[in-house]
Amino acid sequence: MKKILTLHLFILTVCVLSSCSHAEKTQHIEVFVTETSEQNAEGFSETTGYKKVNSITNIEESTNDIKTDIKAVEDYYDTERNYIRTEIIHSNYNKSYNTKAEDGDDLKKVIHKPSTILIPDKNIEHFKLDDMTKEEKEKVKEHVLNLMDMVEN
């Protein structure tokens, strides 16, 4: 009986240790502008304006699962560059490679005050702030995280 118990304990230990794999963590801090579009009556995509975005994307991936966490501030404008609204978004998603189970959550708060930073008001078509300095990344990160309080409370 003791040998069977020891064997079960060994198997359980191996299973637990094999499920504890190293996770690769990545963080992207981005500042960019992209067009917004909607499908028109004919079924074609039509540009409706653009949005300015400050975002933090965290990805944690192991051999067993992937977890993503996105925090973003998006200022929406029409095609005439008139401000419409700001969306503060917190989205997370988890997927198990073993069980194929998926879950996620999206929180959003709409405010009416432009809230993105480091994006000019002129000549913004396809703007993307590449090669951000460490200071710029920290500034964007702090700014986005401060606005998340509005969504999560």
XYZ file of C-alpha atoms in Angstrom, residues 7-153:
147
model
C 3.906 6.091 -6.750
C 0.749 8.239 -6.802
C 2.548 11.017 -4.963
C 5.427 10.845 -7.463
C 3.043 10.970 -10.450
C 1.161 13.899 -8.927
C 4.424 15.775 -8.330
C 5.553 15.199 -11.928
C 2.179 16.423 -13.249
C 2.304 19.562 -11.125
C 5.894 20.340 -12.086
C 5.262 19.799 -15.770
C 2.317 22.183 -15.690
C 4.510 24.915 -14.147
C 6.346 26.018 -17.235
C 8.216 29.225 -17.851
C 6.024 31.991 -19.216
C 7.380 34.489 -21.715
C 6.191 38.003 -20.885
C 6.054 40.829 -23.404
C 4.866 44.419 -23.066
C 4.137 46.810 -25.939
C 3.485 50.494 -25.356
C 2.132 52.182 -28.479
C 1.065 55.597 -29.717
C -0.604 55.681 -33.145
C -3.503 56.845 -35.319
C -5.691 54.569 -37.415
C -8.702 55.026 -39.659
C -12.136 53.953 -38.480
C -14.632 52.458 -40.885
C -18.133 51.040 -41.168
C -19.877 48.894 -43.712
C -22.061 50.962 -46.050
C -25.409 49.936 -47.615
C -23.612 48.251 -50.539
C -21.562 46.127 -48.137
C -18.286 47.969 -48.674
C -16.101 49.325 -45.921
C -16.222 53.108 -45.791
C -13.889 55.402 -43.827
C -15.817 57.214 -41.089
C -12.916 59.009 -39.453
C -9.950 58.081 -37.358
C -8.886 57.409 -33.801
C -5.831 58.391 -31.807
C -4.612 55.567 -29.567
C -2.359 55.217 -26.523
C -2.116 51.589 -25.439
C -0.339 49.082 -23.235
C -0.483 45.440 -24.310
C 0.831 42.744 -21.974
C 1.189 39.199 -23.296
C 2.140 36.229 -21.154
C 2.578 32.963 -23.013
C 3.661 29.565 -21.797
C 3.440 26.106 -23.322
C 0.054 25.704 -21.595
C -1.723 28.996 -22.159
C -1.692 32.586 -23.364
C -2.946 35.631 -21.491
C -3.368 39.084 -22.963
C -4.198 42.309 -21.163
C -4.855 45.482 -23.157
C -5.348 48.906 -21.665
C -6.099 51.639 -24.181
C -7.244 55.223 -24.538
C -8.897 55.949 -27.903
C -9.967 59.419 -29.071
C -12.453 59.215 -31.976
C -12.746 61.871 -34.723
C -14.894 62.145 -37.847
C -13.506 62.636 -41.366
C -13.552 66.424 -40.855
C -11.332 65.988 -37.757
C -14.111 66.914 -35.347
C -13.754 65.236 -31.973
C -16.529 62.705 -31.172
C -15.685 60.816 -27.981
C -13.005 59.026 -25.988
C -13.137 55.368 -25.005
C -11.056 54.068 -22.132
C -10.803 50.299 -22.548
C -9.502 47.440 -20.440
C -9.662 44.077 -22.176
C -8.211 40.735 -21.120
C -8.274 37.329 -22.734
C -7.059 33.907 -21.622
C -6.785 30.701 -23.631
C -5.617 27.308 -22.447
C -3.758 25.305 -25.057
C -4.486 22.118 -23.081
C -8.238 22.378 -22.515
C -8.981 24.871 -25.308
C -10.963 26.872 -22.735
C -11.191 30.586 -23.449
C -12.408 33.467 -21.348
C -12.084 37.209 -21.287
C -13.559 40.441 -20.148
C -13.990 43.874 -21.693
C -14.573 47.032 -19.680
C -15.170 50.378 -21.344
C -15.878 53.910 -20.189
C -16.878 56.673 -22.595
C -15.893 60.231 -21.751
C -16.115 63.446 -23.735
C -12.649 64.924 -23.399
C -9.719 64.163 -25.738
C -7.301 62.134 -23.620
C -4.487 60.692 -25.742
C -0.991 62.136 -25.491
C 2.070 62.491 -27.763
C -0.011 62.660 -30.959
C -0.086 65.888 -32.991
C -3.352 67.471 -34.101
C -2.091 68.090 -37.655
C -0.705 65.718 -40.279
C -1.809 62.641 -38.404
C -2.798 60.318 -41.235
C -1.214 56.974 -40.425
C 0.800 58.518 -37.568
C 2.767 56.101 -35.421
C 5.325 57.101 -32.839
C 8.123 54.658 -33.600
C 11.306 54.362 -31.575
C 9.802 55.863 -28.432
C 12.299 56.845 -25.783
C 12.221 55.179 -22.390
C 10.831 58.425 -20.949
C 8.047 58.602 -23.567
C 7.077 54.982 -22.879
C 6.950 55.642 -19.145
C 4.878 58.787 -19.708
C 2.344 56.916 -21.867
C 2.244 53.976 -19.461
C 1.612 56.212 -16.456
C -1.023 58.208 -18.359
C -2.961 55.134 -19.507
C -2.786 53.452 -16.096
C -4.090 56.610 -14.400
C -7.102 56.672 -16.739
C -7.840 52.975 -16.035
C -9.177 53.983 -12.623
C -12.197 55.445 -14.438
C -13.000 52.066 -16.002
C -12.295 49.804 -13.067
C -14.121 51.810 -10.380
